[in-house]
């Protein structure tokens, strides 16, 4: 597709201001939560990204009226006429998102049945849904796997359960929350994920009338209630997008003020950014990130669940680490294949070697399974422009950063994938002085 390519002329620093809105990894889930209410909900700070459009379409298919609110970036969702949607329609709307799996609990509560098509999402590992299906069965759902997707029913209603996750999965924790709030009795979830987006979803559900407590030992307890109302909520800012722009500033020797970025959600990232040699200043309304001059420092880093270093920060940071002096080690412990994007960086002149051993940290569950999930990055590297094909959302943004830091011109293919999670990234790049352009439109009759 012609307009799916971006020409990036690298070599100049990014300078200026961008604004981040609500988090991609909260907003679609808060939209799903609206399905559980008896009254309309209002979600604020909603970004114009594709994942939001997909969930909007899915909600509408299920009879939820979704419209713009009076405030800018506000969505109103009225679930008073929820109904079972046509299977083929759902399939067409599911797109490449993993959000449909989270509709299970709310739909079972509202209409007693749910259909979930094959899921998409970034190809950064196997991304199974076994935890999701197991917890839904714990609540009393039956799951029928058919060629077209999953059909779920709850013949005896949904009841609270004692659940312990094998791994603190973000999506499965959200699945439990969205199901337990209206299940009969209490639910105890052990080894839960506690990412800021999950806590924000809990705030949404509490506003609706849910009773949820979060203990310090990753145990979440939920007392089911018979009825939930609507909510008015301002989504927490996107800490993943914020960190992406921070890494772009560092890798291009630039200076970017990220309006909306919040220190509390980014503390772990900020520590690492400082260790590498980046500078930042926290303001009331955002965080300024810049390269203070001099050499960047190599570091050893391990990704982990919150409050560890978020896996989604890893890919943009790796690009910045190609500019650090010495050997950096990155051990990816959340997704087994999230370092595959580095082969393209090597084509651009980086020196990154992947290993299947757990390097530089604690052994993880991928250590014995031959996944190349550790990287040694040798820098500083002089990057040059290349032809790049975007593999996944964060990897894609990271390629943009690399292309901006490189000498010469890169052709970045598959940029549409970036629209899934970065609102108006092209306009933001323009505002930061990046020299990026779409190819000239193909003239009619010319192949
Ligand atoms: C969410 O994915 C995010 N996506 C991801 O962001 C993020 O990287 C991830 O959480 C970790 O923080 C959304 O919120 C839409 P998981 P999720 O369940 O919920 C394994 C981005 O770039 N697992 O915490 O799907 C899984 O394979 C995206 O913004 C199972 O084995 O992640 C992985 O190794 C990418 N079985 C680990 O758990 C399951 O049933 C953590 O996954 C579910 C998960």
Short mmCIF file of C-alpha atoms and ligand atoms in Angstrom, two decimals:
data_model
loop_
_atom_site.label_atom_id
_atom_site.label_comp_id
_atom_site.label_asym_id
_atom_site.label_seq_id
_atom_site.Cartn_x
_atom_site.Cartn_y
_atom_site.Cartn_z
CA UNK A 1 0.00 0.00 0.00
CA UNK A 2 1.50 3.31 -1.13
CA UNK A 3 0.66 5.41 1.95
CA UNK A 4 1.93 2.74 4.30
CA UNK A 5 5.54 3.82 3.73
CA UNK A 6 7.28 6.72 5.40
CA UNK A 7 10.52 8.26 4.20
CA UNK A 8 12.59 9.34 7.18
CA UNK A 9 15.58 11.62 6.65
CA UNK A 10 17.65 11.14 9.78
CA UNK A 11 20.48 12.91 11.48
CA UNK A 12 18.78 15.87 13.12
CA UNK A 13 17.62 16.14 16.75
CA UNK A 14 13.95 16.08 17.72
CA UNK A 15 13.07 19.31 19.48
CA UNK A 16 9.79 20.70 20.77
CA UNK A 17 6.65 19.48 22.47
CA UNK A 18 4.23 16.56 22.08
CA UNK A 19 1.14 15.73 24.09
CA UNK A 20 0.22 12.25 25.26
CA UNK A 21 -3.41 11.43 25.98
CA UNK A 22 -5.03 8.46 27.75
CA UNK A 23 -3.18 5.14 27.86
CA UNK A 24 -3.74 2.70 25.01
CA UNK A 25 -3.58 -0.11 27.53
CA UNK A 26 -6.34 1.36 29.70
CA UNK A 27 -8.79 3.17 27.41
CA UNK A 28 -10.12 0.13 25.46
CA UNK A 29 -10.57 -1.79 28.73
CA UNK A 30 -12.42 1.08 30.40
CA UNK A 31 -14.66 1.10 27.31
CA UNK A 32 -15.36 -2.61 27.84
CA UNK A 33 -16.16 -1.90 31.51
CA UNK A 34 -18.94 0.45 30.35
CA UNK A 35 -20.78 -2.67 29.11
CA UNK A 36 -21.28 -3.74 32.73
CA UNK A 37 -23.19 -0.62 33.77
CA UNK A 38 -26.90 0.10 33.75
CA UNK A 39 -26.26 3.76 32.94
CA UNK A 40 -24.10 5.68 30.45
CA UNK A 41 -20.39 6.15 31.15
CA UNK A 42 -18.12 9.02 30.15
CA UNK A 43 -14.46 8.41 29.40
CA UNK A 44 -12.16 11.42 29.01
CA UNK A 45 -8.69 11.92 27.54
CA UNK A 46 -9.45 9.28 24.85
CA UNK A 47 -6.76 9.15 22.13
CA UNK A 48 -7.65 8.78 18.45
CA UNK A 49 -5.90 5.43 17.95
CA UNK A 50 -7.01 2.35 16.07
CA UNK A 51 -7.47 0.15 19.14
CA UNK A 52 -10.10 2.64 20.36
CA UNK A 53 -11.89 2.56 17.00
CA UNK A 54 -11.94 -1.25 17.06
CA UNK A 55 -13.49 -1.41 20.54
CA UNK A 56 -15.94 1.34 19.67
CA UNK A 57 -17.10 -0.77 16.72
CA UNK A 58 -17.36 -3.89 18.87
CA UNK A 59 -19.42 -2.11 21.52
CA UNK A 60 -21.75 -0.69 18.88
CA UNK A 61 -22.26 -4.16 17.43
CA UNK A 62 -23.42 -5.25 20.86
CA UNK A 63 -26.02 -2.51 21.04
CA UNK A 64 -24.01 0.06 23.02
CA UNK A 65 -24.58 3.61 21.77
CA UNK A 66 -21.15 5.30 21.57
CA UNK A 67 -20.86 9.00 20.79
CA UNK A 68 -18.58 11.98 21.35
CA UNK A 69 -19.15 13.87 24.59
CA UNK A 70 -19.23 17.65 25.12
CA UNK A 71 -15.58 17.79 26.16
CA UNK A 72 -12.79 17.29 23.65
CA UNK A 73 -11.52 13.68 23.60
CA UNK A 74 -14.57 12.45 25.56
CA UNK A 75 -16.55 9.33 24.64
CA UNK A 76 -19.99 8.56 26.02
CA UNK A 77 -21.11 4.92 26.07
CA UNK A 78 -24.73 4.03 26.72
CA UNK A 79 -25.18 0.28 27.36
CA UNK A 80 -28.92 0.30 28.07
CA UNK A 81 -29.73 -1.91 25.04
CA UNK A 82 -26.99 -4.53 25.03
CA UNK A 83 -27.63 -7.48 22.71
CA UNK A 84 -25.82 -10.44 21.18
CA UNK A 85 -24.11 -9.38 17.97
CA UNK A 86 -23.94 -11.29 14.70
CA UNK A 87 -20.89 -13.58 14.67
CA UNK A 88 -19.68 -12.55 11.20
CA UNK A 89 -19.95 -8.86 12.12
CA UNK A 90 -17.87 -9.36 15.26
CA UNK A 91 -15.23 -11.21 13.29
CA UNK A 92 -14.97 -8.35 10.79
CA UNK A 93 -14.56 -5.78 13.57
CA UNK A 94 -12.10 -7.63 15.74
CA UNK A 95 -9.18 -6.53 13.55
CA UNK A 96 -5.79 -7.14 15.00
CA UNK A 97 -6.67 -6.40 18.62
CA UNK A 98 -6.63 -8.67 21.67
CA UNK A 99 -9.37 -6.69 23.42
CA UNK A 100 -12.33 -8.90 22.30
CA UNK A 101 -11.29 -11.57 24.83
CA UNK A 102 -12.10 -9.07 27.59
CA UNK A 103 -15.72 -8.82 26.48
CA UNK A 104 -16.40 -12.35 27.78
CA UNK A 105 -17.27 -11.59 31.41
CA UNK A 106 -19.36 -8.47 30.71
CA UNK A 107 -21.31 -10.21 27.90
CA UNK A 108 -21.94 -13.32 30.00
CA UNK A 109 -23.33 -11.09 32.75
CA UNK A 110 -25.43 -8.98 30.41
CA UNK A 111 -26.78 -11.52 27.93
CA UNK A 112 -25.60 -14.94 29.12
CA UNK A 113 -23.52 -15.67 26.01
CA UNK A 114 -20.39 -14.42 24.23
CA UNK A 115 -18.61 -15.07 20.95
CA UNK A 116 -14.93 -14.26 20.64
CA UNK A 117 -13.21 -14.38 17.22
CA UNK A 118 -9.58 -15.32 16.62
CA UNK A 119 -7.45 -12.71 18.33
CA UNK A 120 -4.74 -10.56 16.80
CA UNK A 121 -2.28 -8.30 18.58
CA UNK A 122 1.45 -7.76 18.18
CA UNK A 123 3.55 -10.78 17.18
CA UNK A 124 6.05 -10.55 20.02
CA UNK A 125 5.60 -14.11 21.28
CA UNK A 126 3.03 -16.91 21.25
CA UNK A 127 0.46 -14.79 23.13
CA UNK A 128 -1.78 -17.68 24.24
CA UNK A 129 -5.13 -17.16 25.99
CA UNK A 130 -5.06 -20.25 28.22
CA UNK A 131 -5.01 -18.20 31.46
CA UNK A 132 -8.08 -16.27 30.26
CA UNK A 133 -10.08 -19.40 29.46
CA UNK A 134 -9.08 -21.09 32.71
CA UNK A 135 -10.25 -18.19 34.85
CA UNK A 136 -13.52 -17.90 32.92
CA UNK A 137 -14.13 -21.61 33.61
CA UNK A 138 -13.31 -20.97 37.30
CA UNK A 139 -16.17 -18.45 37.32
CA UNK A 140 -18.52 -21.10 35.88
CA UNK A 141 -18.40 -20.33 32.14
CA UNK A 142 -18.40 -23.07 29.53
CA UNK A 143 -16.09 -22.59 26.55
CA UNK A 144 -16.80 -24.20 23.20
CA UNK A 145 -13.93 -23.87 20.71
CA UNK A 146 -15.21 -23.86 17.12
CA UNK A 147 -13.40 -23.09 13.85
CA UNK A 148 -14.89 -19.57 13.75
CA UNK A 149 -13.92 -18.72 17.34
CA UNK A 150 -14.92 -19.30 20.95
CA UNK A 151 -18.52 -19.58 22.13
CA UNK A 152 -19.07 -19.05 25.84
CA UNK A 153 -22.10 -19.56 28.03
CA UNK A 154 -22.79 -19.43 31.75
CA UNK A 155 -25.70 -21.85 32.25
CA UNK A 156 -25.69 -21.39 36.04
CA UNK A 157 -24.54 -17.78 36.15
CA UNK A 158 -21.06 -16.66 37.19
CA UNK A 159 -19.85 -17.09 40.76
CA UNK A 160 -16.78 -15.82 42.65
CA UNK A 161 -13.65 -18.01 42.70
CA UNK A 162 -10.25 -18.43 44.31
CA UNK A 163 -7.69 -17.99 41.54
CA UNK A 164 -3.91 -18.01 41.45
CA UNK A 165 -2.28 -16.95 38.17
CA UNK A 166 0.77 -18.90 36.94
CA UNK A 167 2.22 -15.51 35.88
CA UNK A 168 1.02 -11.96 36.68
CA UNK A 169 -0.67 -11.49 33.30
CA UNK A 170 -2.11 -8.02 32.67
CA UNK A 171 -4.94 -9.19 30.44
CA UNK A 172 -5.95 -12.06 32.69
CA UNK A 173 -6.02 -9.81 35.75
CA UNK A 174 -8.33 -7.50 33.79
CA UNK A 175 -10.42 -10.50 32.75
CA UNK A 176 -10.86 -11.46 36.40
CA UNK A 177 -11.77 -7.89 37.42
CA UNK A 178 -14.32 -7.44 34.63
CA UNK A 179 -15.93 -10.79 35.47
CA UNK A 180 -15.73 -10.84 39.28
CA UNK A 181 -17.34 -7.43 39.88
CA UNK A 182 -20.77 -8.83 39.04
CA UNK A 183 -20.23 -12.51 39.90
CA UNK A 184 -22.06 -13.92 42.88
CA UNK A 185 -19.90 -13.97 46.02
CA UNK A 186 -16.26 -13.04 46.46
CA UNK A 187 -13.21 -13.59 44.31
CA UNK A 188 -9.62 -13.77 45.48
CA UNK A 189 -6.96 -13.31 42.80
CA UNK A 190 -3.38 -14.22 43.76
CA UNK A 191 -0.26 -13.30 41.75
CA UNK A 192 -2.23 -10.53 40.04
CA UNK A 193 -0.62 -7.93 37.77
CA UNK A 194 -0.72 -4.42 39.27
CA UNK A 195 0.29 -2.21 36.34
CA UNK A 196 -0.89 1.43 36.66
CA UNK A 197 -3.44 0.76 33.88
CA UNK A 198 -4.94 -2.04 35.99
CA UNK A 199 -5.19 0.21 39.04
CA UNK A 200 -6.89 2.82 36.84
CA UNK A 201 -9.35 0.17 35.61
CA UNK A 202 -10.06 -0.68 39.27
CA UNK A 203 -10.77 3.04 39.86
CA UNK A 204 -13.23 2.96 36.93
CA UNK A 205 -14.99 -0.11 38.34
CA UNK A 206 -15.10 1.36 41.85
CA UNK A 207 -16.79 4.47 40.42
CA UNK A 208 -19.38 2.12 38.91
CA UNK A 209 -20.13 0.58 42.31
CA UNK A 210 -17.66 -2.34 42.51
CA UNK A 211 -15.94 -3.40 45.73
CA UNK A 212 -12.27 -4.20 45.04
CA UNK A 213 -9.27 -4.20 47.36
CA UNK A 214 -5.62 -4.50 46.33
CA UNK A 215 -3.22 -5.90 48.94
CA UNK A 216 0.53 -5.28 48.90
CA UNK A 217 1.28 -8.95 48.05
CA UNK A 218 -0.36 -8.92 44.59
CA UNK A 219 -3.65 -10.25 45.96
CA UNK A 220 -6.83 -8.59 44.68
CA UNK A 221 -10.15 -9.29 46.40
CA UNK A 222 -13.45 -8.50 44.74
CA UNK A 223 -16.91 -8.68 46.29
CA UNK A 224 -19.48 -9.19 43.57
CA UNK A 225 -22.41 -6.75 43.43
CA UNK A 226 -25.79 -7.12 41.73
CA UNK A 227 -25.79 -3.85 39.89
CA UNK A 228 -23.25 -1.41 38.50
CA UNK A 229 -23.92 2.14 37.32
CA UNK A 230 -22.01 4.32 34.85
CA UNK A 231 -18.77 6.22 35.45
CA UNK A 232 -17.08 9.49 34.58
CA UNK A 233 -13.35 9.02 34.35
CA UNK A 234 -10.28 10.70 32.94
CA UNK A 235 -7.92 8.01 31.61
CA UNK A 236 -4.41 7.98 33.03
CA UNK A 237 -1.78 9.23 30.59
CA UNK A 238 0.07 6.84 28.29
CA UNK A 239 3.38 6.10 30.05
CA UNK A 240 4.45 3.87 27.16
CA UNK A 241 4.04 6.59 24.56
CA UNK A 242 5.71 9.05 26.96
CA UNK A 243 8.77 6.79 27.23
CA UNK A 244 8.85 6.31 23.45
CA UNK A 245 9.23 10.07 22.91
CA UNK A 246 11.81 10.23 25.70
CA UNK A 247 13.92 7.58 23.93
CA UNK A 248 13.47 9.41 20.63
CA UNK A 249 14.83 12.58 22.27
CA UNK A 250 17.81 10.70 23.69
CA UNK A 251 18.71 8.74 20.55
CA UNK A 252 18.56 11.84 18.32
CA UNK A 253 20.38 14.09 20.82
CA UNK A 254 17.21 16.11 21.08
CA UNK A 255 15.02 17.83 23.67
CA UNK A 256 11.31 16.97 23.93
CA UNK A 257 8.69 18.13 26.41
CA UNK A 258 6.06 15.39 26.77
CA UNK A 259 2.94 17.18 27.93
CA UNK A 260 0.75 14.87 29.99
CA UNK A 261 3.53 12.44 31.03
CA UNK A 262 3.31 11.62 34.74
CA UNK A 263 6.25 10.87 37.03
CA UNK A 264 4.42 8.39 39.25
CA UNK A 265 3.74 5.94 36.41
CA UNK A 266 7.22 6.33 34.92
CA UNK A 267 9.51 6.19 37.97
CA UNK A 268 11.27 2.98 36.94
CA UNK A 269 11.78 4.28 33.42
CA UNK A 270 13.08 7.62 34.72
CA UNK A 271 15.72 5.87 36.87
CA UNK A 272 17.00 3.93 33.87
CA UNK A 273 16.88 6.99 31.61
CA UNK A 274 19.10 8.81 34.12
CA UNK A 275 21.49 5.83 34.47
CA UNK A 276 21.98 5.77 30.70
CA UNK A 277 22.88 9.47 30.82
CA UNK A 278 19.62 11.08 29.73
CA UNK A 279 18.33 14.20 31.50
CA UNK A 280 14.75 14.94 32.52
CA UNK A 281 12.82 17.53 34.41
CA UNK A 282 9.41 16.81 35.91
CA UNK A 283 6.96 19.72 35.53
CA UNK A 284 3.36 20.01 36.79
CA UNK A 285 1.96 19.26 33.36
CA UNK A 286 4.52 16.93 31.85
CA UNK A 287 8.16 15.84 31.69
CA UNK A 288 10.97 17.32 29.61
CA UNK A 289 13.49 14.77 28.30
CA UNK A 290 16.79 15.66 26.66
CA UNK A 291 20.30 14.54 25.80
CA UNK A 292 22.61 16.63 27.97
CA UNK A 293 25.64 16.15 25.71
CA UNK A 294 28.61 13.87 26.30
CA UNK A 295 28.55 10.08 26.12
CA UNK A 296 25.66 7.82 27.03
CA UNK A 297 26.46 4.95 29.42
CA UNK A 298 25.91 1.23 28.79
CA UNK A 299 23.68 -0.53 31.33
CA UNK A 300 22.36 -3.98 32.30
CA UNK A 301 18.58 -4.13 32.25
CA UNK A 302 15.85 -6.70 32.80
CA UNK A 303 12.21 -6.24 31.85
CA UNK A 304 9.60 -7.32 34.37
CA UNK A 305 6.02 -6.84 35.46
CA UNK A 306 5.21 -3.61 37.31
CA UNK A 307 6.91 -2.10 39.26
CA UNK A 308 9.78 -3.49 37.19
CA UNK A 309 10.97 -2.09 33.87
CA UNK A 310 8.02 -2.43 31.50
CA UNK A 311 8.55 -4.66 28.44
CA UNK A 312 6.95 -2.00 26.19
CA UNK A 313 9.72 0.44 27.14
CA UNK A 314 12.40 -2.04 26.12
CA UNK A 315 12.31 -1.66 22.33
CA UNK A 316 12.62 2.17 22.15
CA UNK A 317 15.30 2.10 24.85
CA UNK A 318 17.36 -0.48 22.93
CA UNK A 319 17.62 2.02 20.06
CA UNK A 320 18.98 4.64 22.47
CA UNK A 321 21.40 2.03 23.89
CA UNK A 322 22.97 1.59 20.45
CA UNK A 323 24.35 5.09 21.09
CA UNK A 324 25.79 4.29 24.55
CA UNK A 325 29.50 3.59 25.05
CA UNK A 326 30.31 -0.01 25.97
CA UNK A 327 28.28 -3.21 26.26
CA UNK A 328 24.65 -3.04 27.38
CA UNK A 329 22.75 -6.17 28.36
CA UNK A 330 18.98 -6.46 28.02
CA UNK A 331 17.13 -9.49 29.40
CA UNK A 332 13.49 -9.64 28.18
CA UNK A 333 11.45 -11.73 30.63
CA UNK A 334 7.86 -10.90 29.64
CA UNK A 335 7.68 -11.85 25.93
CA UNK A 336 9.88 -14.57 24.49
CA UNK A 337 10.30 -12.96 21.04
CA UNK A 338 10.42 -9.25 21.72
CA UNK A 339 14.03 -8.80 20.66
CA UNK A 340 13.55 -10.02 17.09
CA UNK A 341 13.21 -6.42 15.92
CA UNK A 342 16.95 -5.87 16.54
CA UNK A 343 18.05 -7.64 13.33
CA UNK A 344 16.92 -4.57 11.35
CA UNK A 345 18.93 -2.32 13.69
CA UNK A 346 22.00 -4.41 12.84
CA UNK A 347 21.30 -3.76 9.15
CA UNK A 348 21.48 -0.06 10.03
CA UNK A 349 24.91 -0.44 11.58
CA UNK A 350 24.13 -1.44 15.17
CA UNK A 351 25.95 -4.35 16.81
CA UNK A 352 23.40 -6.38 18.73
CA UNK A 353 23.88 -10.06 19.51
CA UNK A 354 20.97 -12.17 20.77
CA UNK A 355 21.28 -15.08 23.21
CA UNK A 356 18.87 -17.72 24.47
CA UNK A 357 20.47 -17.70 27.95
CA UNK A 358 19.18 -15.40 30.69
CA UNK A 359 21.94 -12.79 30.69
CA UNK A 360 22.67 -10.22 33.33
CA UNK A 361 19.89 -11.01 35.78
CA UNK A 362 17.70 -13.61 37.37
CA UNK A 363 16.85 -16.77 35.40
CA UNK A 364 13.39 -16.44 33.82
CA UNK A 365 10.82 -18.88 32.44
CA UNK A 366 12.33 -18.61 28.91
CA UNK A 367 15.86 -19.68 29.96
CA UNK A 368 15.52 -23.39 29.21
CA UNK A 369 13.36 -22.97 26.11
CA UNK A 370 15.75 -21.76 23.45
CA UNK A 371 14.10 -18.36 22.94
CA UNK A 372 16.53 -15.60 22.00
CA UNK A 373 15.43 -13.29 24.77
CA UNK A 374 18.71 -11.65 25.90
CA UNK A 375 20.63 -9.03 23.93
CA UNK A 376 24.13 -7.62 24.15
CA UNK A 377 24.33 -4.20 22.53
CA UNK A 378 27.74 -2.81 21.67
CA UNK A 379 27.97 0.92 21.17
CA UNK A 380 28.16 3.63 20.22
CA UNK A 381 27.16 2.69 16.69
CA UNK A 382 26.93 4.97 13.68
CA UNK A 383 23.51 4.18 12.23
CA UNK A 384 22.74 4.64 8.55
CA UNK A 385 19.41 4.69 6.71
CA UNK A 386 17.86 1.41 5.52
CA UNK A 387 14.69 -0.20 4.20
CA UNK A 388 12.73 -1.27 7.28
CA UNK A 389 9.57 -3.34 7.65
CA UNK A 390 7.68 -2.74 10.88
CA UNK A 391 7.17 -5.98 12.85
CA UNK A 392 4.94 -4.79 15.74
CA UNK A 393 3.70 -1.62 17.43
CA UNK A 394 6.62 -0.72 19.73
CA UNK A 395 9.19 -2.25 17.40
CA UNK A 396 7.70 -0.04 14.69
CA UNK A 397 8.06 3.15 16.69
CA UNK A 398 11.58 2.06 17.58
CA UNK A 399 12.43 1.79 13.88
CA UNK A 400 11.25 5.37 13.45
CA UNK A 401 13.58 6.42 16.28
CA UNK A 402 16.48 4.52 14.71
CA UNK A 403 15.76 6.07 11.30
CA UNK A 404 15.67 9.54 12.86
CA UNK A 405 18.99 8.92 14.63
CA UNK A 406 20.62 7.52 11.49
CA UNK A 407 22.52 9.32 8.77
CA UNK A 408 20.70 9.30 5.44
CA UNK A 409 17.22 8.27 4.42
CA UNK A 410 15.24 5.23 5.57
CA UNK A 411 12.11 3.82 4.02
CA UNK A 412 9.89 2.53 6.82
CA UNK A 413 7.20 0.14 5.58
CA UNK A 414 4.04 -0.83 7.49
CA UNK A 415 3.67 2.46 9.39
CA UNK A 416 -0.08 1.93 9.66
CA UNK A 417 0.64 -0.46 12.54
CA UNK A 418 1.90 2.50 14.56
CA UNK A 419 -1.58 4.06 14.38
CA UNK A 420 -2.77 1.28 16.70
CA UNK A 421 -1.13 2.97 19.66
CA UNK A 422 0.36 6.37 18.76
CA UNK A 423 -2.15 9.10 18.03
CA UNK A 424 -1.16 11.37 15.13
CA UNK A 425 2.50 10.32 15.27
CA UNK A 426 3.21 11.79 11.86
CA UNK A 427 1.98 15.25 12.88
CA UNK A 428 3.86 14.97 16.18
CA UNK A 429 7.07 14.12 14.33
CA UNK A 430 6.53 17.15 12.07
CA UNK A 431 6.04 19.34 15.14
CA UNK A 432 9.36 18.11 16.55
CA UNK A 433 11.16 19.09 13.38
CA UNK A 434 11.63 15.56 12.04
CA UNK A 435 12.14 15.33 8.31
CA UNK A 436 9.60 12.66 7.41
CA UNK A 437 7.45 12.40 4.32
CA UNK A 438 4.95 10.12 2.69
CA UNK A 439 5.79 9.13 -0.88
CA UNK A 440 4.22 11.10 -3.72
CA UNK A 441 0.79 9.63 -4.54
CA UNK A 442 0.94 7.19 -7.43
CA UNK A 443 -0.49 8.79 -10.56
CA UNK A 444 -3.49 7.07 -12.07
CA UNK A 445 -2.49 4.50 -14.63
CA UNK A 446 1.01 4.19 -13.26
CA UNK A 447 1.71 0.85 -11.58
C1 LIG B 1 -0.72 -6.27 27.84
O1 LIG B 1 -0.75 -7.44 27.03
C2 LIG B 1 -0.46 -5.13 26.93
N1 LIG B 1 -1.52 -5.06 25.93
C3 LIG B 1 0.91 -5.26 26.26
O2 LIG B 1 1.14 -4.09 25.52
C4 LIG B 1 1.96 -5.35 27.35
O3 LIG B 1 3.21 -5.57 26.76
C5 LIG B 1 1.63 -6.50 28.31
O4 LIG B 1 0.29 -6.35 28.83
C6 LIG B 1 2.60 -6.60 29.48
O5 LIG B 1 2.60 -5.41 30.22
C7 LIG B 1 -2.66 -4.49 26.23
O6 LIG B 1 -2.88 -4.01 27.34
C8 LIG B 1 -3.69 -4.44 25.15
P1 LIG B 1 0.05 -10.37 29.51
P2 LIG B 1 -1.36 -8.79 27.60
O7 LIG B 1 -1.17 -11.18 29.60
O8 LIG B 1 -2.38 -8.48 28.60
C9 LIG B 1 1.70 -14.84 28.90
C10 LIG B 1 1.85 -2.81 23.68
O9 LIG B 1 2.84 -2.72 22.91
N2 LIG B 1 0.30 -15.30 28.87
O10 LIG B 1 0.51 -9.62 30.72
O11 LIG B 1 -1.74 -9.61 26.42
C11 LIG B 1 2.05 -14.05 27.65
O12 LIG B 1 2.35 -14.87 26.56
C12 LIG B 1 1.31 -4.17 24.08
O13 LIG B 1 1.23 -1.83 24.11
C13 LIG B 1 0.03 -16.67 28.78
O14 LIG B 1 0.95 -17.50 28.77
O15 LIG B 1 -0.03 -9.38 28.29
C14 LIG B 1 3.22 -13.22 28.12
O16 LIG B 1 4.40 -13.97 28.04
C15 LIG B 1 2.09 -5.31 23.54
N3 LIG B 1 -1.29 -17.07 28.71
C16 LIG B 1 2.88 -12.95 29.59
O17 LIG B 1 1.90 -13.93 29.96
C17 LIG B 1 -2.32 -16.17 28.74
O18 LIG B 1 -3.49 -16.60 28.68
C18 LIG B 1 2.34 -11.58 29.89
O19 LIG B 1 1.25 -11.29 29.02
C19 LIG B 1 -2.03 -14.79 28.84
C20 LIG B 1 -0.71 -14.38 28.90
#
